[in-house]
Tab-separated table of C-alpha atoms in Angstrom:
chain	number	residue	atom	x	y	z
F	1	GLY	CA	0.000	0.000	0.000
F	2	ALA	CA	0.940	3.634	-0.215
F	3	GLY	CA	1.021	4.416	3.498
F	4	VAL	CA	2.002	2.900	6.832
F	5	SER	CA	-0.314	0.025	7.697
F	6	GLN	CA	-1.010	-1.148	11.243
F	7	SER	CA	-2.971	-4.135	12.484
F	8	PRO	CA	-5.177	-4.799	14.247
F	9	SER	CA	-6.891	-1.429	14.343
F	10	ASN	CA	-8.485	-2.333	17.671
F	11	LYS	CA	-7.542	-4.921	20.258
F	12	VAL	CA	-9.359	-5.736	23.483
F	13	THR	CA	-7.744	-8.246	25.805
F	14	GLU	CA	-7.741	-9.323	29.411
F	15	LYS	CA	-5.144	-8.236	31.909
F	16	GLY	CA	-2.229	-10.648	31.986
F	17	LYS	CA	-2.464	-11.738	28.349
F	18	ASP	CA	0.248	-11.119	25.753
F	19	VAL	CA	-0.469	-9.003	22.660
F	20	GLU	CA	1.315	-8.463	19.352
F	21	LEU	CA	0.895	-5.322	17.284
F	22	ARG	CA	2.030	-5.183	13.688
F	23	CYS	CA	3.386	-2.355	11.539
F	24	ASP	CA	4.032	-2.468	7.806
F	25	PRO	CA	6.024	0.650	6.833
F	26	ILE	CA	6.119	2.491	3.547
F	27	SER	CA	8.078	0.438	1.036
F	28	GLY	CA	11.755	1.415	0.988
F	29	HIS	CA	11.700	3.271	4.311
F	30	THR	CA	14.609	2.094	6.413
F	31	ALA	CA	13.657	3.947	9.596
F	32	LEU	CA	10.714	2.779	11.705
F	33	TYR	CA	9.416	4.223	14.963
F	34	TRP	CA	6.875	3.150	17.559
F	35	TYR	CA	5.069	5.723	19.697
F	36	ARG	CA	2.354	5.435	22.314
F	37	GLN	CA	-0.512	7.895	22.739
F	38	SER	CA	-2.356	7.847	26.033
F	39	LEU	CA	-4.611	10.313	27.819
F	40	GLY	CA	-2.316	10.926	30.721
F	41	GLN	CA	1.046	10.931	28.938
F	42	GLY	CA	0.347	12.309	25.464
F	43	LEU	CA	2.541	11.043	22.618
F	44	GLU	CA	5.658	9.195	23.755
F	45	PHE	CA	8.494	7.662	21.779
F	46	LEU	CA	9.024	3.956	22.407
F	47	ILE	CA	11.644	2.536	20.019
F	48	TYR	CA	13.507	3.309	16.785
F	49	PHE	CA	14.668	0.837	14.143
F	50	GLN	CA	17.208	1.491	11.423
F	51	GLY	CA	16.927	-1.535	9.192
F	52	ASN	CA	16.604	-4.553	11.461
F	53	SER	CA	18.541	-3.122	14.389
F	54	ALA	CA	17.174	-0.967	17.192
F	55	PRO	CA	19.806	1.602	18.213
F	56	ASP	CA	17.347	3.429	20.474
F	57	LYS	CA	15.029	1.489	22.792
F	58	SER	CA	15.056	4.173	25.451
F	59	GLY	CA	11.295	4.741	25.425
F	60	LEU	CA	10.189	1.193	26.195
F	61	PRO	CA	8.470	1.547	29.587
F	62	SER	CA	9.337	-1.867	31.033
F	63	ASP	CA	10.863	-5.224	30.152
F	64	ARG	CA	7.356	-6.459	29.308
F	65	PHE	CA	7.679	-4.480	26.081
F	66	SER	CA	9.770	-5.726	23.175
F	67	ALA	CA	9.885	-5.169	19.446
F	68	GLU	CA	11.534	-6.700	16.458
F	69	ARG	CA	11.860	-5.985	12.784
F	70	THR	CA	12.625	-8.564	10.152
F	71	GLY	CA	13.729	-8.153	6.551
F	72	GLY	CA	14.039	-4.434	7.079
F	73	SER	CA	10.288	-4.139	6.699
F	74	VAL	CA	7.500	-5.348	9.005
F	75	SER	CA	7.826	-4.724	12.726
F	76	THR	CA	5.969	-6.260	15.647
F	77	LEU	CA	5.609	-4.720	19.091
F	78	THR	CA	4.924	-7.306	21.790
F	79	ILE	CA	3.553	-6.560	25.242
F	80	GLN	CA	3.714	-9.437	27.696
F	81	ARG	CA	1.492	-9.834	30.753
F	82	THR	CA	-0.530	-6.772	29.857
F	83	GLN	CA	-1.590	-4.315	32.555
F	84	GLN	CA	-4.409	-1.786	32.509
F	85	GLU	CA	-1.933	1.074	32.225
F	86	ASP	CA	-0.874	-0.365	28.852
F	87	SER	CA	-4.221	0.774	27.394
F	88	ALA	CA	-3.375	3.357	24.735
F	89	VAL	CA	-3.129	3.930	20.999
F	90	TYR	CA	0.109	2.525	19.607
F	91	LEU	CA	1.319	4.429	16.560
F	92	CYS	CA	3.937	3.380	14.062
F	93	ALA	CA	5.805	5.743	11.748
F	94	SER	CA	8.406	5.341	9.041
F	95	SER	CA	10.806	7.613	7.189
F	96	PRO	CA	13.345	7.060	4.428
F	97	GLN	CA	16.302	7.415	6.797
F	98	GLY	CA	15.894	8.147	10.472
F	99	ASN	CA	19.150	9.876	11.218
F	100	LEU	CA	18.501	12.658	8.755
F	101	ARG	CA	16.030	14.928	10.484
F	102	ASN	CA	14.801	16.571	7.308
F	103	GLN	CA	12.934	13.418	6.359
F	104	PRO	CA	9.507	13.600	7.982
F	105	GLN	CA	7.910	10.616	9.609
F	106	HIS	CA	4.696	9.240	8.132
F	107	PHE	CA	2.271	7.669	10.564
F	108	GLY	CA	-0.180	4.792	10.414
F	109	ASP	CA	-3.669	5.001	11.916
F	110	GLY	CA	-2.575	3.177	15.057
F	111	THR	CA	-3.765	0.222	17.091
F	112	ARG	CA	-6.173	1.077	19.908
F	113	LEU	CA	-5.369	-1.328	22.744
F	114	SER	CA	-7.794	-1.784	25.626
F	115	ILE	CA	-6.898	-3.933	28.627
F	116	LEU	CA	-9.867	-5.117	30.680
E	1	GLY	CA	15.336	17.401	29.209
E	2	GLU	CA	13.587	18.324	26.014
E	3	ASP	CA	10.079	19.674	26.349
E	4	VAL	CA	7.439	21.003	23.976
E	5	GLU	CA	4.463	23.020	25.217
E	6	GLN	CA	1.205	23.980	23.512
E	7	SER	CA	-2.030	25.566	24.612
E	8	LEU	CA	-4.749	22.928	24.832
E	9	PHE	CA	-7.739	24.492	23.101
E	10	LEU	CA	-8.604	27.088	20.468
E	11	SER	CA	-12.044	28.023	19.150
E	12	VAL	CA	-12.559	30.156	16.034
E	13	ARG	CA	-15.349	31.036	13.613
E	14	GLU	CA	-15.352	29.630	10.113
E	15	GLY	CA	-13.526	31.998	7.778
E	16	ASP	CA	-11.338	33.493	10.519
E	17	SER	CA	-7.616	32.822	10.875
E	18	SER	CA	-6.399	30.379	13.521
E	19	VAL	CA	-3.030	30.705	15.238
E	20	ILE	CA	-1.685	27.760	17.220
E	21	ASN	CA	1.391	28.389	19.339
E	22	CYS	CA	4.170	26.119	20.550
E	23	THR	CA	7.311	26.580	22.639
E	24	TYR	CA	10.229	24.197	22.926
E	25	THR	CA	13.324	23.972	25.090
E	26	ASP	CA	15.912	22.110	23.001
E	27	SER	CA	18.165	24.748	21.474
E	28	SER	CA	19.776	22.142	19.223
E	29	SER	CA	16.484	21.288	17.486
E	30	THR	CA	16.978	21.572	13.783
E	31	TYR	CA	13.569	20.600	12.411
E	32	LEU	CA	10.150	21.415	13.831
E	33	TYR	CA	6.948	19.800	12.617
E	34	TRP	CA	3.204	20.295	12.656
E	35	TYR	CA	0.933	17.254	12.534
E	36	LYS	CA	-2.878	17.071	12.406
E	37	GLN	CA	-4.918	14.303	14.018
E	38	GLU	CA	-8.581	13.715	13.252
E	39	PRO	CA	-10.708	11.440	15.478
E	40	GLY	CA	-9.747	7.779	15.195
E	41	ALA	CA	-6.923	8.497	12.785
E	42	GLY	CA	-3.149	8.670	12.919
E	43	LEU	CA	-1.024	11.776	12.515
E	44	GLN	CA	-1.046	13.601	9.206
E	45	LEU	CA	2.054	15.653	8.431
E	46	LEU	CA	1.039	19.242	7.632
E	47	THR	CA	4.346	21.046	7.292
E	48	TYR	CA	7.812	21.393	8.784
E	49	ILE	CA	10.467	24.064	9.065
E	50	PHE	CA	14.234	24.048	9.335
E	51	SER	CA	15.658	26.124	12.158
E	52	ASN	CA	17.580	28.480	9.853
E	53	MET	CA	14.256	29.676	8.429
E	54	ASP	CA	11.963	32.282	9.962
E	55	MET	CA	8.871	31.537	7.950
E	56	LYS	CA	7.410	28.951	5.625
E	57	GLN	CA	4.163	29.292	3.694
E	58	ASP	CA	2.204	26.489	2.078
E	59	GLN	CA	-1.220	27.442	0.706
E	60	ARG	CA	-3.393	28.331	3.741
E	61	LEU	CA	-0.674	27.395	6.227
E	62	THR	CA	2.021	29.755	7.505
E	63	VAL	CA	4.665	28.651	9.987
E	64	LEU	CA	6.623	31.261	11.931
E	65	LEU	CA	9.748	30.399	13.906
E	66	ASN	CA	11.382	32.626	16.503
E	67	LYS	CA	14.529	30.690	17.306
E	68	LYS	CA	15.711	33.174	19.928
E	69	ASP	CA	12.520	32.691	21.963
E	70	LYS	CA	12.127	29.036	20.910
E	71	HIS	CA	8.595	29.815	19.746
E	72	LEU	CA	6.796	28.242	16.803
E	73	SER	CA	3.364	29.103	15.451
E	74	LEU	CA	1.008	27.694	12.846
E	75	ARG	CA	-1.426	30.057	11.167
E	76	ILE	CA	-4.346	28.637	9.218
E	77	ALA	CA	-5.974	31.207	6.953
E	78	ASP	CA	-9.705	31.065	6.151
E	79	THR	CA	-10.299	28.287	8.666
E	80	GLN	CA	-12.902	25.727	7.601
E	81	THR	CA	-14.972	23.264	9.644
E	82	GLY	CA	-12.859	20.489	8.121
E	83	ASP	CA	-9.856	21.971	9.927
E	84	SER	CA	-11.348	20.927	13.280
E	85	ALA	CA	-8.830	18.461	14.731
E	86	ILE	CA	-5.962	18.185	17.204
E	87	TYR	CA	-2.730	19.845	16.073
E	88	PHE	CA	0.609	18.629	17.391
E	89	CYS	CA	3.861	20.498	17.385
E	90	ALA	CA	6.975	18.279	17.423
E	91	GLU	CA	10.701	18.724	17.436
E	92	SER	CA	13.285	16.336	16.144
E	93	SER	CA	15.354	15.585	19.199
E	94	GLY	CA	18.644	17.418	18.997
E	95	SER	CA	20.398	15.230	21.532
E	96	SER	CA	20.134	12.058	19.488
E	97	ASN	CA	20.803	11.178	15.889
E	98	THR	CA	17.789	8.918	15.586
E	99	GLY	CA	15.255	11.487	14.424
E	100	LYS	CA	12.798	10.572	17.158
E	101	LEU	CA	10.123	13.189	17.752
E	102	ILE	CA	9.240	14.984	20.968
E	103	PHE	CA	5.603	16.094	20.852
E	104	GLY	CA	3.599	18.784	22.548
E	105	GLN	CA	0.322	17.894	24.242
E	106	GLY	CA	-1.724	18.886	21.205
E	107	THR	CA	-4.074	21.832	20.612
E	108	THR	CA	-7.717	21.016	19.924
E	109	LEU	CA	-9.023	23.384	17.257
E	110	GLN	CA	-12.776	23.868	17.219
E	111	VAL	CA	-14.204	25.665	14.187
E	112	LYS	CA	-17.718	27.017	14.594
E	113	PRO	CA	-19.870	27.518	11.500
């Protein structure tokens, strides 16, 4: 597709379950970012990928959060043993090259995660 | 640390100009961005400005940058009801070379017919 694609668009799960969120970036974009948008915290950076490696994981809030990227394309964000405070919209963005700041990030529509 | 601040709400009449303001703290920021978010959607890039520029105009949008005061504004001319959304100011973090964005809290723009 032409834009960043995220799935699922909505996810409702019970506390304690694991969830996987998927991001398919714009074709050819080597940089991929995950952000979280929540009512109390606004928009927060989680992790940055350049190709398949993640040189900046500084925004991951706990060791229950992990992410990987394979083939320099699709990325999955995994949250283990979900807690209610994990409820948020998880946004993915991509850009042609992350370390050049004049290349804007393009965002997907996000996954709305609700933990019961 | 880096911080970006915005006013939370702005209400205007259709046809008026809207001005959304933003301040930031990172003096090494080189690019500043404006994104628009409609309900249930992701962030749509509106425009961005490099820090050696004072102004950038793109159709109905005008961005003004006062680097000395670390103040950024977005002016929307002839505001329409379709402009109602949340507008986010963001800076590209100057302390890292990853391009990660630091966002303001977002300004909700309400356009009354």
